[in-house]
mmCIF file of C-alpha atoms in Angstrom:
data_model
loop_
_atom_site.group_PDB
_atom_site.id
_atom_site.type_symbol
_atom_site.label_atom_id
_atom_site.label_comp_id
_atom_site.label_asym_id
_atom_site.label_seq_id
_atom_site.Cartn_x
_atom_site.Cartn_y
_atom_site.Cartn_z
ATOM 1 C CA MET L 482 86.863 91.726 87.875
ATOM 2 C CA LYS L 483 89.220 89.418 85.968
ATOM 3 C CA ASN L 484 92.288 91.532 87.249
ATOM 4 C CA TYR L 485 91.085 91.148 90.797
ATOM 5 C CA VAL L 486 90.866 87.303 90.477
ATOM 6 C CA LEU L 487 94.243 87.206 88.899
ATOM 7 C CA GLU L 488 95.753 89.474 91.531
ATOM 8 C CA PHE L 489 94.241 87.281 94.398
ATOM 9 C CA LEU L 490 95.666 84.292 92.701
ATOM 10 C CA GLU L 491 99.075 85.553 92.120
ATOM 11 C CA GLN L 492 99.264 86.851 95.797
ATOM 12 C CA ARG L 493 98.867 83.017 96.830
ATOM 13 C CA GLY L 494 101.220 81.753 94.077
ATOM 14 C CA LEU L 495 98.441 80.183 92.283
ATOM 15 C CA SER L 496 98.287 82.080 89.099
ATOM 16 C CA HIS L 497 98.861 78.890 87.140
ATOM 17 C CA ILE L 498 95.379 77.233 87.868
ATOM 18 C CA PHE L 499 93.627 80.244 85.986
ATOM 19 C CA ASN L 500 92.037 79.757 82.775
ATOM 20 C CA GLU L 501 89.790 81.982 80.639
ATOM 21 C CA ARG L 502 87.136 79.411 80.053
ATOM 22 C CA ASP L 503 86.541 78.695 83.619
ATOM 23 C CA TYR L 504 86.779 82.220 84.655
ATOM 24 C CA LYS L 505 83.706 83.024 82.269
ATOM 25 C CA TYR L 506 81.837 80.100 83.495
ATOM 26 C CA TYR L 507 82.184 80.943 87.156
ATOM 27 C CA ARG L 508 81.485 84.490 86.414
ATOM 28 C CA LEU L 509 78.248 83.649 84.664
ATOM 29 C CA LYS L 510 77.297 81.201 87.381
ATOM 30 C CA LEU L 511 77.892 83.432 90.234
ATOM 31 C CA THR L 512 75.992 86.619 88.624
ATOM 32 C CA ALA L 513 73.296 84.957 87.175
ATOM 33 C CA GLY L 514 69.798 86.751 87.567
ATOM 34 C CA LYS L 515 71.588 89.768 89.213
ATOM 35 C CA GLY L 516 71.409 93.142 87.801
ATOM 36 C CA ARG L 517 74.652 95.044 87.197
ATOM 37 C CA ASN L 518 74.355 97.248 90.253
ATOM 38 C CA GLU L 519 73.502 94.321 92.433
ATOM 39 C CA VAL L 520 76.804 92.630 91.909
ATOM 40 C CA ASN L 521 79.623 93.493 94.571
ATOM 41 C CA VAL L 522 82.885 93.090 92.339
ATOM 42 C CA TYR L 523 85.219 92.465 95.041
ATOM 43 C CA TYR L 524 83.032 89.731 96.842
ATOM 44 C CA THR L 525 82.318 88.113 93.489
ATOM 45 C CA ALA L 526 86.026 87.946 92.572
ATOM 46 C CA LEU L 527 86.760 86.313 95.867
ATOM 47 C CA ASN L 528 84.203 83.765 95.162
ATOM 48 C CA ILE L 529 85.564 83.162 91.541
ATOM 49 C CA MET L 530 89.028 82.619 93.241
ATOM 50 C CA ASP L 531 87.538 80.246 95.624
ATOM 51 C CA MET L 532 85.986 78.181 92.866
ATOM 52 C CA PHE L 533 89.301 77.964 91.128
ATOM 53 C CA ILE L 534 90.967 76.743 94.314
ATOM 54 C CA ILE L 535 88.233 74.311 94.933
ATOM 55 C CA ASN L 536 88.078 72.825 91.465
ATOM 56 C CA SER L 537 91.694 72.439 90.811
#
């Protein structure tokens, strides 16, 4: 999923706002309480990218 987030940010010229600590926090926040099969990887990656953009 991290690769998707980096790719989405690079496509928009925003790869400089990515950092590992925030990525881990956003991923845990968005997938908390869900099983592994209940998480749509692409949708979650888009949500993480949105969190980076909103919080930058």
